[in-house]
CSV table of C-alpha atoms and ligand atoms in Angstrom, one decimal:
chain,number,residue,atom,x,y,z
A,1,MET,CA,13.6,7.1,-2.7
A,2,ASN,CA,12.6,10.7,-3.2
A,3,MET,CA,9.4,12.3,-4.5
A,4,GLU,CA,10.4,12.0,-8.1
A,5,ASP,CA,10.8,8.2,-7.8
A,6,TRP,CA,7.4,7.9,-6.1
A,7,LYS,CA,5.8,10.1,-8.7
A,8,LYS,CA,7.3,7.8,-11.5
A,9,ILE,CA,6.0,4.6,-9.8
A,10,ASP,CA,2.6,6.1,-9.2
A,11,ASN,CA,2.3,7.4,-12.8
A,12,THR,CA,3.3,4.0,-14.1
A,13,TYR,CA,1.1,1.8,-12.0
A,14,VAL,CA,-1.8,3.7,-10.7
A,15,ALA,CA,-4.8,4.2,-13.1
A,16,LYS,CA,-4.8,7.8,-14.4
A,17,THR,CA,-8.1,8.8,-12.9
A,18,TYR,CA,-6.6,11.6,-10.8
A,19,SER,CA,-4.4,14.5,-11.7
A,20,ARG,CA,-2.3,14.9,-8.6
A,21,TYR,CA,-0.4,17.9,-7.3
A,22,PRO,CA,3.4,17.4,-7.2
A,23,VAL,CA,3.5,16.7,-3.5
A,24,VAL,CA,3.9,13.6,-1.5
A,25,LEU,CA,2.2,14.0,1.9
A,26,GLU,CA,3.9,11.9,4.4
A,27,LYS,CA,2.8,12.8,7.9
A,28,GLY,CA,0.1,14.9,9.6
A,29,LYS,CA,-0.9,16.1,13.0
A,30,GLY,CA,-4.0,18.2,13.6
A,31,SER,CA,-4.4,20.7,10.7
A,32,ILE,CA,-0.8,20.5,9.7
A,33,ALA,CA,0.5,18.1,7.0
A,34,TYR,CA,4.1,17.5,6.1
A,35,ASP,CA,5.5,16.4,2.8
A,36,ASP,CA,8.5,14.1,2.2
A,37,GLN,CA,10.9,17.1,2.4
A,38,GLY,CA,9.5,18.0,5.8
A,39,ARG,CA,7.7,21.0,4.3
A,40,LYS,CA,4.7,22.1,6.4
A,41,TYR,CA,1.2,22.8,5.0
A,42,ILE,CA,-1.9,24.1,6.8
A,43,ASP,CA,-4.6,21.8,5.5
A,44,LEU,CA,-7.9,23.5,4.6
A,45,GLY,CA,-9.0,20.5,2.5
A,46,THR,CA,-8.9,17.7,5.1
A,47,GLY,CA,-8.8,14.9,2.4
A,48,ILE,CA,-12.0,16.4,0.9
A,49,GLY,CA,-13.9,17.0,4.1
A,50,VAL,CA,-13.0,13.7,5.7
A,51,ASN,CA,-10.6,14.5,8.6
A,52,VAL,CA,-13.0,16.4,10.7
A,53,PHE,CA,-10.7,16.4,13.7
A,54,GLY,CA,-7.6,16.7,11.6
A,55,TYR,CA,-4.8,14.2,11.2
A,56,GLY,CA,-3.9,11.7,13.9
A,57,ASP,CA,-6.6,12.8,16.4
A,58,GLU,CA,-5.7,11.1,19.7
A,59,GLN,CA,-9.2,10.1,20.8
A,60,TRP,CA,-10.1,8.7,17.4
A,61,LYS,CA,-6.8,6.9,17.2
A,62,LYS,CA,-7.4,5.3,20.6
A,63,ALA,CA,-10.9,4.2,19.7
A,64,VAL,CA,-9.6,2.6,16.4
A,65,THR,CA,-6.5,1.0,17.9
A,66,ASP,CA,-8.4,-0.3,21.0
A,67,GLN,CA,-10.8,-2.0,18.6
A,68,LEU,CA,-7.9,-3.3,16.5
A,69,ASP,CA,-6.8,-5.2,19.6
A,70,GLU,CA,-10.3,-6.7,20.0
A,71,ILE,CA,-11.5,-7.8,16.6
A,72,THR,CA,-11.1,-6.2,13.2
A,73,HIS,CA,-13.6,-7.8,10.8
A,74,THR,CA,-16.4,-10.2,11.3
A,75,SER,CA,-18.8,-9.8,8.3
A,76,ASN,CA,-22.4,-9.0,8.8
A,77,LEU,CA,-23.3,-12.6,9.6
A,78,TYR,CA,-22.7,-11.8,13.3
A,79,TYR,CA,-23.4,-9.0,15.7
A,80,SER,CA,-20.7,-6.6,16.7
A,81,GLU,CA,-20.8,-3.9,19.4
A,82,PRO,CA,-19.3,-0.9,17.5
A,83,CYS,CA,-21.8,-1.2,14.6
A,84,ALA,CA,-24.8,-1.4,17.0
A,85,ALA,CA,-23.5,1.5,19.1
A,86,LEU,CA,-22.9,3.7,16.0
A,87,ALA,CA,-26.4,3.0,14.6
A,88,GLU,CA,-27.9,3.8,18.0
A,89,MET,CA,-25.9,7.0,18.3
A,90,LEU,CA,-26.9,8.2,14.7
A,91,CYS,CA,-30.6,7.5,15.4
A,92,LYS,CA,-30.6,9.2,18.8
A,93,LYS,CA,-28.9,12.3,17.5
A,94,THR,CA,-31.1,12.6,14.4
A,95,GLY,CA,-34.4,11.0,15.2
A,96,MET,CA,-34.0,8.7,12.3
A,97,LYS,CA,-35.0,5.0,13.0
A,98,LYS,CA,-32.6,2.7,11.2
A,99,VAL,CA,-29.2,2.7,9.6
A,100,PHE,CA,-27.6,0.7,6.7
A,101,PHE,CA,-23.8,0.8,6.7
A,102,SER,CA,-21.6,0.7,3.7
A,103,ASN,CA,-18.1,2.0,2.8
A,104,SER,CA,-18.6,5.2,0.7
A,105,GLY,CA,-20.9,8.0,-0.2
A,106,ALA,CA,-21.8,6.5,-3.5
A,107,GLU,CA,-22.9,3.3,-1.8
A,108,ALA,CA,-24.9,5.2,0.8
A,109,ASN,CA,-26.7,6.9,-2.0
A,110,GLU,CA,-27.3,3.7,-3.9
A,111,CYS,CA,-29.0,2.3,-0.8
A,112,ALA,CA,-31.2,5.4,-0.6
A,113,ILE,CA,-32.4,5.0,-4.2
A,114,LYS,CA,-33.1,1.3,-3.5
A,115,ALA,CA,-35.2,2.3,-0.4
A,116,ALA,CA,-37.1,5.0,-2.4
A,117,ARG,CA,-37.8,2.7,-5.3
A,118,LYS,CA,-38.9,-0.2,-3.1
A,119,TYR,CA,-41.2,2.1,-1.2
A,120,ALA,CA,-42.8,3.5,-4.3
A,121,ALA,CA,-43.0,0.1,-6.0
A,122,MET,CA,-44.9,-1.4,-3.0
A,123,LYS,CA,-47.2,1.6,-2.6
A,124,LYS,CA,-47.8,2.8,-6.2
A,125,GLY,CA,-46.4,0.1,-8.5
A,126,SER,CA,-43.0,-0.5,-9.9
A,127,ASP,CA,-43.5,2.0,-12.8
A,128,THR,CA,-43.3,4.7,-10.2
A,129,CYS,CA,-39.5,4.6,-10.2
A,130,ASN,CA,-38.1,8.0,-11.2
A,131,ILE,CA,-35.9,10.1,-9.0
A,132,ILE,CA,-35.6,13.8,-9.3
A,133,THR,CA,-32.2,15.3,-8.6
A,134,LEU,CA,-30.8,18.8,-9.1
A,135,LYS,CA,-28.6,20.1,-11.9
A,136,ASN,CA,-25.1,20.8,-10.6
A,137,SER,CA,-25.5,18.0,-8.0
A,138,PHE,CA,-22.9,15.4,-7.3
A,139,HIS,CA,-23.9,12.0,-5.8
A,140,GLY,CA,-20.9,9.7,-6.6
A,141,ARG,CA,-19.1,7.7,-9.2
A,142,THR,CA,-21.0,4.4,-9.6
A,143,LEU,CA,-23.0,4.1,-12.8
A,144,THR,CA,-26.2,4.8,-10.9
A,145,MET,CA,-24.8,7.7,-9.0
A,146,LEU,CA,-23.4,9.2,-12.2
A,147,ALA,CA,-26.9,9.0,-13.6
A,148,ALA,CA,-28.1,10.7,-10.4
A,149,THR,CA,-25.5,13.4,-10.7
A,150,GLY,CA,-27.0,16.4,-12.7
A,151,GLN,CA,-23.9,17.3,-14.6
A,152,ASP,CA,-23.6,16.2,-18.3
A,153,MET,CA,-19.8,16.1,-18.2
A,154,PHE,CA,-19.9,13.1,-16.0
A,155,HIS,CA,-22.3,11.2,-18.3
A,156,GLN,CA,-20.4,11.2,-21.6
A,157,LEU,CA,-18.8,7.9,-22.7
A,158,TYR,CA,-20.4,5.9,-19.9
A,159,THR,CA,-23.9,5.4,-21.4
A,160,PRO,CA,-26.2,3.6,-20.9
A,161,LEU,CA,-26.4,4.9,-17.4
A,162,THR,CA,-29.1,3.6,-15.0
A,163,PRO,CA,-32.4,5.0,-16.2
A,164,GLY,CA,-34.9,6.8,-14.1
A,165,PHE,CA,-33.3,10.1,-13.1
A,166,LEU,CA,-34.7,13.5,-13.9
A,167,TYR,CA,-32.9,16.8,-13.3
A,168,ALA,CA,-34.6,19.9,-11.9
A,169,GLU,CA,-33.2,23.4,-11.7
A,170,PRO,CA,-31.9,24.3,-8.2
A,171,GLU,CA,-34.0,27.0,-6.6
A,172,ASP,CA,-36.9,26.5,-9.0
A,173,LEU,CA,-39.9,24.6,-7.6
A,174,ASP,CA,-41.8,25.0,-10.9
A,175,SER,CA,-39.2,23.0,-12.7
A,176,VAL,CA,-39.7,20.3,-10.0
A,177,ARG,CA,-43.5,20.4,-10.6
A,178,ARG,CA,-43.0,20.2,-14.4
A,179,LEU,CA,-41.0,17.0,-13.9
A,180,LEU,CA,-43.6,15.6,-11.6
A,181,ALA,CA,-46.3,16.2,-14.2
A,182,SER,CA,-44.2,14.5,-16.9
A,183,ALA,CA,-43.2,11.2,-15.2
A,184,LYS,CA,-44.1,8.9,-12.3
A,185,VAL,CA,-41.7,9.9,-9.5
A,186,ALA,CA,-40.7,7.9,-6.5
A,187,GLY,CA,-38.5,10.4,-4.7
A,188,ILE,CA,-36.4,13.6,-4.7
A,189,MET,CA,-32.7,13.6,-3.8
A,190,ILE,CA,-30.8,16.8,-3.0
A,191,GLU,CA,-27.7,18.3,-1.3
A,192,CYS,CA,-28.7,21.3,0.9
A,193,VAL,CA,-25.3,22.7,-0.1
A,194,GLN,CA,-24.0,21.4,-3.4
A,195,GLY,CA,-20.3,20.6,-2.7
A,196,GLU,CA,-18.6,19.5,-5.9
A,197,GLY,CA,-21.0,21.6,-7.8
A,198,GLY,CA,-19.5,24.8,-6.4
A,199,VAL,CA,-20.7,25.2,-2.8
A,200,ASN,CA,-24.2,26.3,-3.8
A,201,VAL,CA,-26.3,26.9,-0.7
A,202,MET,CA,-29.9,26.1,-1.3
A,203,SER,CA,-32.5,28.5,0.2
A,204,ARG,CA,-34.8,27.7,3.0
A,205,GLU,CA,-37.8,28.4,0.8
A,206,PHE,CA,-36.7,26.0,-1.9
A,207,VAL,CA,-35.8,23.1,0.4
A,208,GLN,CA,-39.0,23.6,2.4
A,209,GLY,CA,-41.0,23.7,-0.9
A,210,LEU,CA,-39.5,20.3,-1.8
A,211,GLN,CA,-40.6,19.0,1.6
A,212,GLU,CA,-44.1,20.2,0.9
A,213,ILE,CA,-44.2,18.6,-2.5
A,214,ALA,CA,-42.8,15.3,-1.1
A,215,ASP,CA,-45.4,15.3,1.7
A,216,HIS,CA,-48.2,16.1,-0.7
A,217,ASP,CA,-47.4,13.3,-3.2
A,218,ASP,CA,-45.9,10.8,-0.6
A,219,LEU,CA,-42.5,11.0,-2.3
A,220,VAL,CA,-39.3,9.9,-0.6
A,221,LEU,CA,-37.2,12.9,0.2
A,222,ILE,CA,-33.5,12.0,0.3
A,223,VAL,CA,-30.9,14.4,1.6
A,224,ASP,CA,-27.3,13.6,0.5
A,225,GLU,CA,-25.2,14.7,3.5
A,226,VAL,CA,-22.1,12.9,2.4
A,227,GLN,CA,-20.1,16.2,2.3
A,228,THR,CA,-22.4,18.5,4.4
A,229,GLY,CA,-22.8,16.1,7.3
A,230,ASN,CA,-21.1,15.4,10.6
A,231,GLY,CA,-20.8,19.0,11.7
A,232,ARG,CA,-19.4,20.5,8.5
A,233,THR,CA,-22.1,23.2,8.0
A,234,GLY,CA,-22.4,24.1,11.7
A,235,SER,CA,-25.2,21.6,12.5
A,236,LEU,CA,-24.8,17.9,12.9
A,237,TYR,CA,-26.5,17.5,9.5
A,238,SER,CA,-27.2,20.4,7.2
A,239,TYR,CA,-31.0,19.5,6.8
A,240,MET,CA,-31.4,20.4,10.5
A,241,GLN,CA,-30.9,24.1,9.6
A,242,TYR,CA,-33.8,23.9,7.0
A,243,GLY,CA,-36.6,22.8,9.2
A,244,ILE,CA,-37.3,19.7,7.2
A,245,HIS,CA,-37.8,16.0,8.0
A,246,PRO,CA,-36.2,13.9,5.3
A,247,ASP,CA,-37.2,10.2,4.8
A,248,VAL,CA,-33.6,9.2,4.0
A,249,VAL,CA,-30.3,10.9,5.0
A,250,THR,CA,-27.1,9.6,3.6
A,251,THR,CA,-23.6,10.4,4.9
A,252,ALA,CA,-20.0,9.3,4.6
A,253,LYS,CA,-16.8,11.4,4.2
A,254,GLY,CA,-16.4,13.0,7.7
A,255,LEU,CA,-18.2,10.3,9.7
A,256,GLY,CA,-15.3,7.9,9.7
A,257,GLY,CA,-12.7,10.5,10.7
A,258,GLY,CA,-10.4,9.2,8.0
A,259,LEU,CA,-11.5,5.6,7.5
A,260,PRO,CA,-14.0,4.6,4.8
A,261,ILE,CA,-17.7,4.4,5.8
A,262,GLY,CA,-21.1,5.2,4.4
A,263,ALA,CA,-24.4,5.4,6.3
A,264,THR,CA,-28.0,5.5,5.0
A,265,MET,CA,-30.4,6.6,7.7
A,266,LEU,CA,-34.1,5.7,7.3
A,267,SER,CA,-37.0,7.6,8.9
A,268,GLU,CA,-40.1,6.2,10.6
A,269,LYS,CA,-41.7,6.0,7.1
A,270,LEU,CA,-39.0,3.9,5.6
A,271,LYS,CA,-37.6,2.1,8.6
A,272,ASP,CA,-39.1,-1.3,7.7
A,273,ILE,CA,-38.5,-1.0,3.9
A,274,PHE,CA,-35.7,-3.5,3.8
A,275,ALA,CA,-35.9,-7.2,4.5
A,276,PRO,CA,-32.9,-9.7,4.7
A,277,GLY,CA,-31.3,-10.0,1.3
A,278,ASP,CA,-32.5,-6.5,0.0
A,279,ASN,CA,-29.0,-5.0,0.5
A,280,GLY,CA,-25.6,-5.9,1.9
A,281,SER,CA,-22.0,-5.0,2.1
A,282,THR,CA,-19.1,-7.3,3.2
A,283,PHE,CA,-17.3,-4.5,5.0
A,284,GLY,CA,-20.3,-2.3,5.9
A,285,GLY,CA,-20.4,-1.5,9.7
A,286,ASN,CA,-16.8,-2.8,10.1
A,287,PRO,CA,-16.0,-2.8,13.9
A,288,VAL,CA,-12.8,-0.8,13.6
A,289,VAL,CA,-14.3,1.9,11.3
A,290,ALA,CA,-17.5,2.0,13.4
A,291,ALA,CA,-15.5,2.4,16.7
A,292,GLY,CA,-13.7,5.4,15.1
A,293,ALA,CA,-17.0,6.9,13.9
A,294,CYS,CA,-18.5,6.6,17.4
A,295,SER,CA,-15.5,8.6,18.7
A,296,ILE,CA,-16.1,11.3,16.0
A,297,LEU,CA,-19.9,11.5,16.4
A,298,SER,CA,-19.9,11.5,20.2
A,299,ARG,CA,-17.9,14.8,20.2
A,300,LEU,CA,-20.1,16.7,17.7
A,301,ASP,CA,-22.2,18.2,20.5
A,302,ASP,CA,-23.9,21.6,20.7
A,303,ALA,CA,-21.0,23.4,22.2
A,304,PHE,CA,-18.6,22.1,19.6
A,305,LEU,CA,-21.0,22.9,16.7
A,306,GLU,CA,-21.4,26.5,18.1
A,307,GLU,CA,-17.6,26.9,17.7
A,308,VAL,CA,-17.9,25.6,14.1
A,309,ARG,CA,-20.6,28.2,13.4
A,310,LYS,CA,-18.5,30.9,14.9
A,311,LYS,CA,-15.5,30.0,12.7
A,312,GLY,CA,-17.8,29.9,9.7
A,313,GLU,CA,-19.0,33.4,10.5
A,314,TRP,CA,-15.5,34.6,10.8
A,315,LEU,CA,-14.5,33.0,7.5
A,316,LYS,CA,-17.4,34.7,5.8
A,317,SER,CA,-16.6,38.1,7.4
A,318,VAL,CA,-13.0,38.1,6.1
A,319,LEU,CA,-13.6,36.6,2.7
A,320,GLU,CA,-16.9,37.8,1.5
A,321,HIS,CA,-15.9,41.4,0.5
A,322,ALA,CA,-12.2,40.8,0.2
A,323,GLU,CA,-10.2,42.1,-2.7
A,324,GLY,CA,-9.9,39.4,-5.4
A,325,VAL,CA,-13.1,37.6,-4.3
A,326,SER,CA,-15.9,37.9,-6.9
A,327,CYS,CA,-18.3,35.7,-5.0
A,328,TYR,CA,-18.4,33.9,-1.6
A,329,ARG,CA,-20.8,31.1,-0.8
A,330,GLY,CA,-20.8,29.0,2.3
A,331,LEU,CA,-22.4,27.5,5.4
A,332,GLY,CA,-20.4,26.7,8.5
A,333,LEU,CA,-16.9,25.5,7.6
A,334,MET,CA,-17.9,24.7,4.0
A,335,ALA,CA,-16.9,27.6,1.8
A,336,GLY,CA,-16.6,28.4,-1.9
A,337,ILE,CA,-14.8,31.4,-3.3
A,338,GLU,CA,-14.9,32.5,-6.9
A,339,PRO,CA,-11.6,34.3,-7.5
A,340,ALA,CA,-11.8,37.6,-9.4
A,341,HIS,CA,-8.3,37.8,-10.9
A,342,ALA,CA,-7.3,34.2,-11.5
A,343,SER,CA,-8.6,30.7,-12.1
A,344,ALA,CA,-9.5,28.5,-9.1
A,345,ASP,CA,-6.8,26.1,-10.3
A,346,GLU,CA,-4.1,28.8,-10.2
A,347,VAL,CA,-5.2,29.9,-6.7
A,348,VAL,CA,-4.9,26.3,-5.5
A,349,ARG,CA,-1.4,25.9,-7.0
A,350,LYS,CA,-0.1,29.2,-5.6
A,351,CYS,CA,-1.5,28.3,-2.1
A,352,LEU,CA,0.2,24.9,-2.3
A,353,GLU,CA,3.5,26.6,-3.1
A,354,ARG,CA,3.0,28.8,0.0
A,355,GLY,CA,2.1,26.0,2.3
A,356,VAL,CA,-1.7,26.0,2.3
A,357,LEU,CA,-3.9,23.1,1.0
A,358,VAL,CA,-7.2,24.2,-0.6
A,359,LEU,CA,-9.6,22.5,-3.0
A,360,THR,CA,-11.5,23.4,-6.1
A,361,ALA,CA,-15.1,22.8,-7.0
A,362,HIS,CA,-17.0,23.4,-10.3
A,363,HIS,CA,-17.7,26.8,-11.7
A,364,ASN,CA,-14.2,28.0,-11.0
A,365,THR,CA,-14.6,27.8,-7.3
A,366,VAL,CA,-11.9,27.5,-4.6
A,367,ARG,CA,-13.4,25.3,-1.9
A,368,ILE,CA,-12.3,25.1,1.7
A,369,LEU,CA,-13.3,22.4,4.2
A,370,PRO,CA,-11.0,22.9,7.2
A,371,ALA,CA,-10.9,20.5,10.1
A,372,LEU,CA,-13.8,21.5,12.4
A,373,ASN,CA,-11.4,21.8,15.3
A,374,ILE,CA,-8.7,23.8,13.5
A,375,PRO,CA,-7.0,26.2,15.9
A,376,GLU,CA,-7.9,29.8,15.3
A,377,GLU,CA,-4.3,30.9,14.7
A,378,GLU,CA,-3.8,28.3,12.0
A,379,LEU,CA,-7.1,29.1,10.3
A,380,LYS,CA,-6.1,32.8,10.4
A,381,GLU,CA,-2.6,32.2,9.0
A,382,ALA,CA,-3.9,30.0,6.2
A,383,VAL,CA,-6.7,32.3,5.2
A,384,GLY,CA,-4.2,35.2,5.3
A,385,ILE,CA,-2.1,33.4,2.7
A,386,LEU,CA,-5.2,32.6,0.6
A,387,LEU,CA,-6.2,36.3,0.7
A,388,GLU,CA,-2.8,37.3,-0.5
A,389,VAL,CA,-3.0,34.9,-3.4
A,390,LEU,CA,-6.5,36.0,-4.3
A,391,LYS,CA,-5.3,39.6,-4.4
A,392,GLU,CA,-2.6,39.0,-7.0
A,393,LYS,CA,-3.4,39.9,-10.6
A,394,GLU,CA,-2.1,37.6,-13.2
A,395,GLU,CA,0.6,40.0,-14.4
A,396,ASP,CA,2.2,40.0,-10.9
A,397,GLY,CA,2.4,36.3,-11.1
A,398,GLU,CA,4.9,33.7,-11.3
B,1,LIG,C1,-18.1,12.9,-2.2
B,1,LIG,C2,-19.5,12.8,-2.4
B,1,LIG,C3,-20.2,11.7,-2.8
B,1,LIG,C4,-19.4,10.4,-3.1
B,1,LIG,O1,-18.8,9.9,-2.0
B,1,LIG,P1,-17.7,8.7,-2.2
B,1,LIG,O2,-17.3,8.3,-0.9
B,1,LIG,O3,-16.6,9.3,-3.0
B,1,LIG,O4,-18.4,7.6,-3.0
B,1,LIG,C5,-21.6,11.7,-2.9
B,1,LIG,N1,-22.3,12.8,-2.6
B,1,LIG,C6,-21.7,13.9,-2.2
B,1,LIG,C7,-22.5,15.1,-1.9
B,1,LIG,C8,-20.3,14.0,-2.1
B,1,LIG,O5,-19.7,15.2,-1.8
């Protein structure tokens, strides 16, 4: 079977929710992926910010396979060591007090909304149920997370969505205050750096302003760290760079190192919000996944994060004023580039042809989310190719 055969089978039998690039990725090691022809790609996309230590990381693989030999799935009716160990590690590293485990970012966010609504219902009555999110945000694909996502294009044709979401302008505290005056609000949910929305880095003033508003009105402040978390932005979680103390932090993508996981962390204020039966997940906290996540999290220490920040600074220094870049936005190893001469899509396709995997985000942005441990030479080589592609004017082009 060759790529054409697999393409045909996939196109016939897999629901058409994705438009795939014409490549079958077959193997990977570190930051290098290989297709079915043995062609090599330097991966600056890491499965959308998931493979934080690249493909086939040895320590992660050992943690996962050792656990496979012990026990793979038990349900949440019983205790299991890796789940407890991961929850403890998350709380000790963040100061949060309790964790609910699920399997994806959307589910982690759903749990956060349940926590906020229950808190507000018990303190202020169940009509205090609205959640403010930001325009351009992305919070996931379930019907409630589509409602939370402040981008109209995700809403059409799926109405009625879950009610109770209001959208504020990013970087505009007055627009938040206007919404607060217009409805009974339970909480505010933000990404400190909007990922899918175009790698939009929120300012310290704005995020701290939201914290003040939340403190003043006893609102639940939720930070969605599904994409920004687990070292991506140069701190363990991005909120740590903003001097805030969220009530709920959600994460997913990078935490599992390549296996599905979601985590909803609850602060002191919310730690006792849930009682048995309030939420659940068959696979949540799965021992194999949790063992892998412990291996990832245990290595995201200060010295490692310092390296991430250095690589992030280097990225910014070479891309920010480069020819063909009309705008650079980023924090740590989460970067967005608006190309000056071509569409983001075209840049991604040309990079792919030249052996570099990059992503897009909204507003014509090329997004890069490299493995946090990508060797410098590989990062330099890949960024060199990206820079060449960005330089090309359309009329040069293939
Ligand atoms: C990817 C993402 C989600 C959704 O995560 P899934 O695991 O696909 O459900 C939610 N929020 C943010 C910020 C994301 O980047």
